[in-house]
């Protein structure tokens, strides 16, 4: 690969391929960082915790908050919603819901132990609580059905972060498991900037992806680690 | 353990033990979350990446930033500095230095895969660049000596995050490796709040520790997961 290409490559691959593609919508919309991220997920699939990452938000007092969350897959919707969204779930009573209500920006830091690489994905987060009948409400209901009965039960537990309740308070029978708990929130992170670092290599490899607000196309730049 | 003790235990263990302790300074100063954290480090020691965690900061524009950093041990100094500080290192040219200069608050999220537990440690970060002759400058120099030659060399590399330089630019010989690079920064996170979650257990176990500003003593509360 020529030096210029390695140094700064406006990623035209997506749009040029789209013209000839069988499924132009898919080709047009998958961000260029999706391919290396899919590789990382595949190569680390033996580790259950390779699907865990850390979601940083900002508290009302301007201090950062950071906690581990489980990646629940991508939201790629040809109609009615954006592409490349990362799905997470949380309890409506957890602090991050208030934090994201107040400041929707988040950065998800995702380290893959086996391949020794990191993705940092920054963007805004949409909170879906299922009050309206729309696409995201449907996705929320599907996500609820996909989690375990034990995970479903946790949304009926006593208030998170409050003084520990007695054991009986955690044994609430679910009346109708087919309906999501009202505490069940779907989070969709819509990345606008992605930083990919491969620790293997000397010097390491690092790429930055940015979504242009003008045309929603992604650029990719090879940068110093 | 009695229900009341489990529900809300102001951690008096430290101060009561201190009165009878052989080493009252150590007993008085080690925070109560140090013991479970030491256990986690020990039980996960087979995984090199159990010493990696994610440090969240806030950018100048009010958005969060989040990246993986390596834990470099505790800073426990009987004189001249606080206790229970977590040491990290970074390049002076990296974004987090500017971010922490602007807003010293950080939250370090530390997930231990083997024991399935998480520590969230929130506090302010001190940046030590070695300009003055003080205790932290000495610790910085010691920390420099403890890292590998390869890691030392990376502080002489071209500007991080800039357009990728040519290969030759990464082959800078170190003139004097006994002196830290001027780009070498020691970070010390001084926790004020710690949240410890054990995923094992049904329901999970969770504790919150807070440092009282009045007397610098720590409280511990058992909370709902």
Coordinates of C-alpha atoms in Angstrom, one line a residue:
Chain A
X1 CA 0.0 0.0 0.0
X2 CA 1.4 3.4 -0.9
X3 CA 2.5 5.7 1.9
X4 CA -0.2 8.3 1.1
X5 CA -2.9 5.7 1.2
X6 CA -1.8 4.5 4.6
X7 CA -1.4 8.0 6.0
X8 CA -4.7 9.4 5.1
X9 CA -7.4 7.5 3.3
X10 CA -10.8 9.1 2.9
X11 CA -12.8 6.0 2.9
X12 CA -14.4 6.0 -0.5
X13 CA -14.8 2.2 -0.5
X14 CA -18.3 2.4 0.7
X15 CA -19.8 4.8 -1.8
X16 CA -17.9 3.3 -4.8
X17 CA -19.0 -0.2 -3.9
X18 CA -22.5 0.9 -3.4
X19 CA -22.9 1.8 -7.1
X20 CA -22.4 -1.9 -8.2
X21 CA -23.7 -3.6 -5.1
X22 CA -26.5 -6.2 -5.0
X23 CA -27.9 -4.5 -1.9
X24 CA -27.0 -0.9 -2.2
X25 CA -28.7 0.1 1.0
X26 CA -26.6 -2.2 3.1
X27 CA -23.4 -1.3 1.3
X28 CA -24.2 2.4 1.6
X29 CA -24.9 2.3 5.3
X30 CA -22.5 0.0 7.0
X31 CA -19.7 2.2 8.5
X32 CA -16.1 1.3 7.6
X33 CA -15.2 0.5 11.2
X34 CA -17.9 -2.2 11.3
X35 CA -15.6 -4.7 9.4
X36 CA -12.7 -4.5 11.9
X37 CA -15.1 -4.6 14.8
X38 CA -16.8 -7.7 13.4
X39 CA -13.5 -9.3 13.1
X40 CA -12.6 -8.5 16.7
X41 CA -15.9 -9.9 17.9
X42 CA -15.4 -13.1 15.9
X43 CA -11.8 -13.6 17.0
X44 CA -12.7 -13.0 20.6
X45 CA -15.9 -15.0 20.6
X46 CA -14.6 -17.7 23.0
X47 CA -14.5 -15.0 25.8
X48 CA -18.0 -14.2 27.0
X49 CA -16.7 -11.0 28.5
X50 CA -15.4 -9.8 25.1
X51 CA -19.0 -8.5 24.7
X52 CA -18.6 -6.3 27.8
X53 CA -17.3 -2.8 27.5
X54 CA -17.3 0.4 29.5
X55 CA -19.8 3.2 28.9
X56 CA -18.7 6.6 30.0
X57 CA -21.3 9.4 30.6
X58 CA -21.2 12.8 32.3
X59 CA -23.1 13.4 35.6
X60 CA -25.2 16.4 36.3
X61 CA -22.3 17.9 38.3
X62 CA -20.0 17.6 35.3
X63 CA -18.0 14.7 36.6
X64 CA -17.6 11.5 34.5
X65 CA -19.3 8.2 35.3
X66 CA -18.2 4.8 33.9
X67 CA -19.6 1.3 34.1
X68 CA -19.4 -2.0 32.4
X69 CA -22.3 -2.8 30.0
X70 CA -23.0 -5.7 27.7
X71 CA -23.2 -5.2 24.0
X72 CA -26.5 -6.5 22.7
X73 CA -25.9 -6.3 19.0
X74 CA -26.2 -3.7 16.3
X75 CA -29.3 -1.8 15.3
X76 CA -29.3 -1.7 11.5
X77 CA -32.6 -0.6 10.2
X78 CA -33.2 0.2 6.6
X79 CA -36.1 2.4 7.4
X80 CA -37.2 4.7 10.2
X81 CA -33.9 4.8 12.0
X82 CA -30.2 5.1 11.6
X83 CA -27.5 2.5 11.1
X84 CA -24.5 1.2 13.1
X85 CA -26.2 1.8 16.4
X86 CA -25.0 -0.3 19.3
X87 CA -27.7 -1.7 21.6
X88 CA -27.4 -1.9 25.3
X89 CA -30.0 -2.3 28.1
X90 CA -30.3 -0.9 31.5
X91 CA -32.7 -0.3 34.4
X92 CA -34.6 3.0 34.2
X93 CA -33.8 3.6 37.8
X94 CA -30.0 3.5 37.2
X95 CA -28.0 6.7 37.3
X96 CA -27.0 6.5 33.6
X97 CA -30.6 7.1 32.5
X98 CA -30.6 10.5 34.3
X99 CA -27.1 11.3 33.0
X100 CA -28.0 10.6 29.4
X101 CA -31.3 12.5 29.7
X102 CA -29.2 15.5 30.8
X103 CA -26.3 14.9 28.4
X104 CA -26.8 12.3 25.6
X105 CA -23.1 12.0 24.8
X106 CA -21.3 8.8 25.7
X107 CA -18.1 7.0 24.9
X108 CA -18.0 3.2 24.9
X109 CA -14.5 1.8 25.4
X110 CA -14.3 -1.8 24.2
X111 CA -11.1 -3.8 24.9
X112 CA -10.7 -7.2 23.2
X113 CA -8.2 -9.3 25.3
X114 CA -7.4 -12.0 22.8
X115 CA -6.6 -9.8 19.9
X116 CA -5.3 -7.0 22.1
X117 CA -7.2 -4.2 20.4
X118 CA -9.4 -1.4 21.6
X119 CA -12.3 0.4 20.0
X120 CA -13.5 3.7 21.4
X121 CA -17.0 4.7 20.1
X122 CA -18.3 8.1 20.8
X123 CA -21.7 9.4 20.0
X124 CA -25.2 10.2 21.4
X125 CA -27.4 7.7 23.1
X126 CA -31.1 7.3 22.5
X127 CA -33.2 5.9 25.4
X128 CA -36.2 3.9 24.5
X129 CA -38.7 3.2 27.3
X130 CA -41.5 1.8 25.0
X131 CA -44.2 4.5 25.6
X132 CA -44.8 5.0 21.9
X133 CA -45.6 2.5 19.2
X134 CA -42.6 2.9 16.9
X135 CA -39.7 1.0 15.6
X136 CA -37.5 1.3 18.7
X137 CA -40.4 0.2 20.9
X138 CA -40.5 -3.0 18.8
X139 CA -36.8 -3.5 19.1
X140 CA -37.1 -2.9 22.8
X141 CA -39.7 -5.6 23.1
X142 CA -37.6 -8.0 21.0
X143 CA -34.6 -7.3 23.2
X144 CA -36.6 -8.1 26.3
X145 CA -37.7 -11.4 24.9
X146 CA -34.0 -12.3 24.1
X147 CA -32.7 -11.9 27.6
X148 CA -32.9 -14.7 30.2
X149 CA -35.7 -15.0 32.7
X150 CA -33.2 -14.3 35.5
X151 CA -32.2 -11.1 33.8
X152 CA -35.9 -10.1 33.3
X153 CA -36.5 -10.7 37.0
X154 CA -33.8 -8.2 37.9
X155 CA -35.9 -5.3 36.5
X156 CA -38.5 -6.0 39.2
X157 CA -35.9 -5.9 42.0
X158 CA -35.8 -3.0 44.6
X159 CA -34.3 0.3 43.6
X160 CA -30.7 0.0 42.5
X161 CA -28.1 1.8 44.6
X162 CA -30.5 2.1 47.5
X163 CA -29.8 0.6 50.9
X164 CA -29.9 -3.2 50.5
X165 CA -33.3 -4.6 50.8
X166 CA -34.2 -7.9 52.5
X167 CA -33.9 -11.1 50.5
X168 CA -37.7 -11.4 50.1
X169 CA -37.8 -8.2 48.2
X170 CA -35.8 -9.8 45.4
X171 CA -38.3 -12.6 45.0
X172 CA -41.0 -10.8 43.0
X173 CA -42.9 -13.1 40.7
X174 CA -43.3 -11.7 37.1
X175 CA -46.9 -11.5 36.3
X176 CA -46.5 -11.4 32.5
X177 CA -43.0 -12.0 31.2
X178 CA -44.1 -11.4 27.6
X179 CA -44.3 -7.7 28.3
X180 CA -41.1 -5.7 29.2
X181 CA -40.9 -4.3 32.7
X182 CA -41.5 -0.6 32.7
X183 CA -38.0 -0.3 34.2
X184 CA -36.5 -1.9 31.0
X185 CA -34.7 0.6 28.9
X186 CA -33.2 0.1 25.5
X187 CA -30.1 2.2 24.8
X188 CA -28.8 2.9 21.3
X189 CA -25.4 4.5 20.9
X190 CA -25.0 6.2 17.6
X191 CA -21.3 6.5 17.0
X192 CA -19.9 9.6 15.3
X193 CA -16.3 9.0 16.1
X194 CA -14.5 5.7 16.4
X195 CA -10.8 5.2 17.4
X196 CA -9.4 1.7 16.8
X197 CA -6.0 0.8 18.3
X198 CA -4.2 -2.5 17.8
X199 CA -1.6 -3.1 20.5
X200 CA 0.0 -5.8 18.4
X201 CA 2.6 -4.3 16.1
X202 CA 5.6 -2.2 16.9
X203 CA 4.7 0.6 16.6
X204 CA 1.0 -0.1 17.2
X205 CA -1.6 0.5 14.6
X206 CA -4.3 3.1 15.1
X207 CA -7.2 4.4 13.0
X208 CA -9.7 7.2 13.5
X209 CA -13.1 7.3 11.9
X210 CA -15.3 10.4 11.8
X211 CA -18.8 10.8 10.5
X212 CA -19.2 13.9 8.4
X213 CA -22.3 15.9 9.4
X214 CA -22.7 17.2 5.9
X215 CA -23.3 13.9 4.1
X216 CA -23.2 11.3 6.8
X217 CA -20.3 9.6 5.1
X218 CA -17.4 8.3 7.2
X219 CA -13.7 9.2 6.8
X220 CA -10.9 7.1 8.0
X221 CA -7.4 8.3 8.9
X222 CA -4.4 6.3 10.0
X223 CA -2.8 8.1 13.0
X224 CA 0.1 7.7 15.3
X225 CA -0.5 5.4 18.3
Chain B
X1 CA -24.3 -11.5 60.0
X2 CA -27.3 -9.6 61.4
X3 CA -29.6 -8.0 58.8
X4 CA -28.8 -4.5 60.0
X5 CA -25.1 -5.1 59.6
X6 CA -25.6 -6.3 56.1
X7 CA -27.9 -3.5 55.2
X8 CA -25.9 -0.5 56.3
X9 CA -22.6 -0.8 57.9
X10 CA -20.7 2.4 58.6
X11 CA -17.2 0.9 58.4
X12 CA -15.8 1.5 61.9
X13 CA -13.4 -1.4 61.5
X14 CA -10.6 0.9 60.5
X15 CA -10.7 3.3 63.3
X16 CA -11.4 0.8 66.1
X17 CA -8.6 -1.5 64.9
X18 CA -6.3 1.5 64.7
X19 CA -6.3 2.0 68.4
X20 CA -4.8 -1.4 69.1
X21 CA -2.8 -1.9 65.9
X22 CA 0.9 -2.5 65.7
X23 CA 1.2 -0.1 62.8
X24 CA -1.5 2.5 63.5
X25 CA -0.5 4.6 60.5
X26 CA -1.1 1.8 58.0
X27 CA -4.3 0.7 59.8
X28 CA -5.6 4.2 59.8
X29 CA -4.9 5.0 56.2
X30 CA -5.8 1.9 54.1
X31 CA -9.3 2.4 52.8
X32 CA -11.7 -0.4 53.5
X33 CA -12.2 -1.1 49.7
X34 CA -8.5 -1.9 49.5
X35 CA -9.0 -5.4 50.9
X36 CA -11.6 -6.6 48.4
X37 CA -9.6 -4.9 45.6
X38 CA -6.4 -6.7 46.6
X39 CA -8.3 -10.0 46.7
X40 CA -9.6 -9.4 43.1
X41 CA -6.1 -8.5 41.9
X42 CA -4.8 -11.7 43.4
X43 CA -7.5 -14.0 42.2
X44 CA -7.3 -12.6 38.6
X45 CA -3.5 -12.4 38.6
X46 CA -3.2 -15.1 35.8
X47 CA -4.8 -12.6 33.4
X48 CA -2.4 -9.8 32.4
X49 CA -5.3 -7.7 31.3
X50 CA -6.9 -7.9 34.7
X51 CA -4.6 -4.9 35.4
X52 CA -6.3 -3.0 32.6
X53 CA -9.2 -0.7 33.3
X54 CA -11.1 2.1 31.6
X55 CA -10.5 5.7 32.7
X56 CA -13.3 8.1 31.9
X57 CA -12.7 11.9 31.8
X58 CA -14.7 14.9 30.5
X59 CA -13.6 16.7 27.4
X60 CA -13.5 20.5 27.1
X61 CA -16.8 20.4 25.2
X62 CA -18.5 18.5 28.0
X63 CA -18.6 15.2 26.3
X64 CA -17.1 12.1 28.0
X65 CA -13.9 10.4 26.9
X66 CA -13.0 6.8 27.8
X67 CA -9.9 4.7 27.2
X68 CA -8.1 1.6 28.6
X69 CA -5.1 2.3 30.9
X70 CA -2.8 0.0 32.9
X71 CA -2.9 0.0 36.7
X72 CA 0.7 0.7 37.9
X73 CA 0.1 0.0 41.6
X74 CA -0.9 2.0 44.6
X75 CA 0.7 5.2 45.9
X76 CA 0.7 4.8 49.7
X77 CA 3.0 7.4 51.2
X78 CA 3.1 7.9 55.0
X79 CA 4.4 11.5 54.6
X80 CA 3.9 14.2 52.1
X81 CA 1.0 12.7 50.1
X82 CA -2.3 10.9 50.4
X83 CA -3.0 7.2 50.6
X84 CA -4.9 4.8 48.3
X85 CA -3.9 6.6 45.1
X86 CA -3.9 4.5 41.9
X87 CA -1.0 5.1 39.6
X88 CA -1.2 5.3 35.9
X89 CA 1.1 6.7 33.2
X90 CA 0.4 8.4 30.0
X91 CA 2.0 10.6 27.3
X92 CA 1.8 14.3 28.0
X93 CA 0.6 14.9 24.4
X94 CA -2.4 12.6 24.8
X95 CA -5.9 14.1 25.1
X96 CA -6.5 13.0 28.7
X97 CA -3.8 15.3 30.0
X98 CA -5.6 18.4 28.6
X99 CA -8.9 17.0 29.8
X100 CA -7.7 16.4 33.3
X101 CA -6.0 19.8 33.4
X102 CA -9.4 21.3 32.6
X103 CA -11.5 19.0 34.8
X104 CA -9.6 16.7 37.3
X105 CA -12.5 14.3 37.9
X106 CA -12.2 10.8 36.6
X107 CA -13.8 7.5 37.0
X108 CA -11.8 4.3 36.6
X109 CA -14.0 1.3 35.8
X110 CA -12.2 -2.0 36.5
X111 CA -13.8 -5.3 35.5
X112 CA -12.2 -8.5 36.8
X113 CA -13.2 -11.3 34.4
X114 CA -12.3 -14.4 36.4
X115 CA -14.1 -13.4 39.6
X116 CA -16.8 -11.5 37.7
X117 CA -16.7 -8.3 39.8
X118 CA -16.4 -4.6 39.0
X119 CA -14.9 -1.7 40.9
X120 CA -15.8 1.8 39.9
X121 CA -13.4 4.3 41.5
X122 CA -14.2 8.1 41.2
X123 CA -12.0 10.9 42.3
X124 CA -9.6 13.6 41.1
X125 CA -6.4 12.9 39.2
X126 CA -3.0 14.6 39.9
X127 CA -0.7 14.9 36.9
X128 CA 3.0 14.8 37.7
X129 CA 5.4 15.9 35.0
X130 CA 8.5 16.1 37.1
X131 CA 9.3 19.8 37.0
X132 CA 9.6 20.2 40.7
X133 CA 11.8 18.2 43.1
X134 CA 9.2 16.6 45.3
X135 CA 7.8 13.2 46.4
X136 CA 5.7 12.7 43.3
X137 CA 8.6 13.6 41.0
X138 CA 10.6 10.8 42.7
X139 CA 7.7 8.4 42.2
X140 CA 7.5 9.4 38.6
X141 CA 11.2 8.7 38.1
X142 CA 10.8 5.3 39.8
X143 CA 7.8 4.5 37.7
X144 CA 9.8 5.3 34.5
X145 CA 12.6 3.0 35.6
X146 CA 10.1 0.2 36.1
X147 CA 8.6 0.2 32.6
X148 CA 10.2 -1.7 29.7
X149 CA 12.7 -0.1 27.2
X150 CA 10.1 -0.6 24.6
X151 CA 7.5 1.3 26.6
X152 CA 10.1 4.0 27.3
X153 CA 10.8 4.4 23.6
X154 CA 7.1 5.1 22.8
X155 CA 7.3 8.4 24.7
X156 CA 9.7 9.6 22.0
X157 CA 7.4 8.6 19.2
X158 CA 5.7 11.2 16.9
X159 CA 2.7 13.1 18.3
X160 CA -0.1 10.6 19.2
X161 CA -3.3 11.0 17.2
X162 CA -1.7 13.0 14.4
X163 CA -1.5 11.7 10.9
X164 CA 0.6 8.6 10.8
X165 CA 4.3 9.4 10.5
X166 CA 6.7 7.3 8.4
X167 CA 8.3 4.3 10.0
X168 CA 11.7 6.0 10.5
X169 CA 10.1 8.5 12.8
X170 CA 9.4 5.7 15.3
X171 CA 13.1 4.7 15.5
X172 CA 14.4 7.5 17.7
X173 CA 17.3 6.3 19.9
X174 CA 17.0 7.3 23.5
X175 CA 20.0 9.4 24.6
X176 CA 19.7 8.8 28.3
X177 CA 17.1 6.2 29.4
X178 CA 17.8 6.9 33.1
X179 CA 15.9 10.2 32.8
X180 CA 12.2 10.1 32.1
X181 CA 11.1 11.5 28.8
X182 CA 9.6 15.0 29.2
X183 CA 6.4 13.5 27.7
X184 CA 6.2 10.9 30.5
X185 CA 3.3 11.8 32.9
X186 CA 2.5 10.1 36.2
X187 CA -1.2 10.1 37.0
X188 CA -2.5 9.5 40.5
X189 CA -6.2 8.9 40.9
X190 CA -7.3 9.7 44.5
X191 CA -10.7 7.9 44.9
X192 CA -13.4 9.5 46.9
X193 CA -16.2 7.1 45.9
X194 CA -15.9 3.4 45.2
X195 CA -18.6 1.1 44.0
X196 CA -18.0 -2.6 44.2
X197 CA -20.3 -5.1 42.4
X198 CA -20.0 -8.8 42.5
X199 CA -21.9 -10.4 39.6
X200 CA -21.7 -13.8 41.3
X201 CA -24.6 -14.3 43.7
X202 CA -28.3 -14.1 43.1
X203 CA -29.1 -11.3 43.7
X204 CA -25.6 -9.8 43.1
X205 CA -23.7 -8.1 45.9
X206 CA -22.9 -4.5 45.8
X207 CA -21.2 -2.1 48.2
X208 CA -20.6 1.7 48.0
X209 CA -17.8 3.4 49.8
X210 CA -17.6 7.1 50.4
X211 CA -14.8 9.3 51.8
X212 CA -16.1 11.8 54.3
X213 CA -14.7 15.3 53.6
X214 CA -15.0 16.1 57.3
X215 CA -12.5 13.6 58.7
X216 CA -11.3 11.7 55.6
X217 CA -12.8 8.4 57.0
X218 CA -14.5 6.0 54.7
X219 CA -18.1 4.8 55.1
X220 CA -19.4 1.6 53.5
X221 CA -22.9 0.8 52.7
X222 CA -24.4 -2.4 51.3
X223 CA -26.8 -1.5 48.5
X224 CA -29.1 -3.1 46.0
X225 CA -27.4 -4.2 42.8

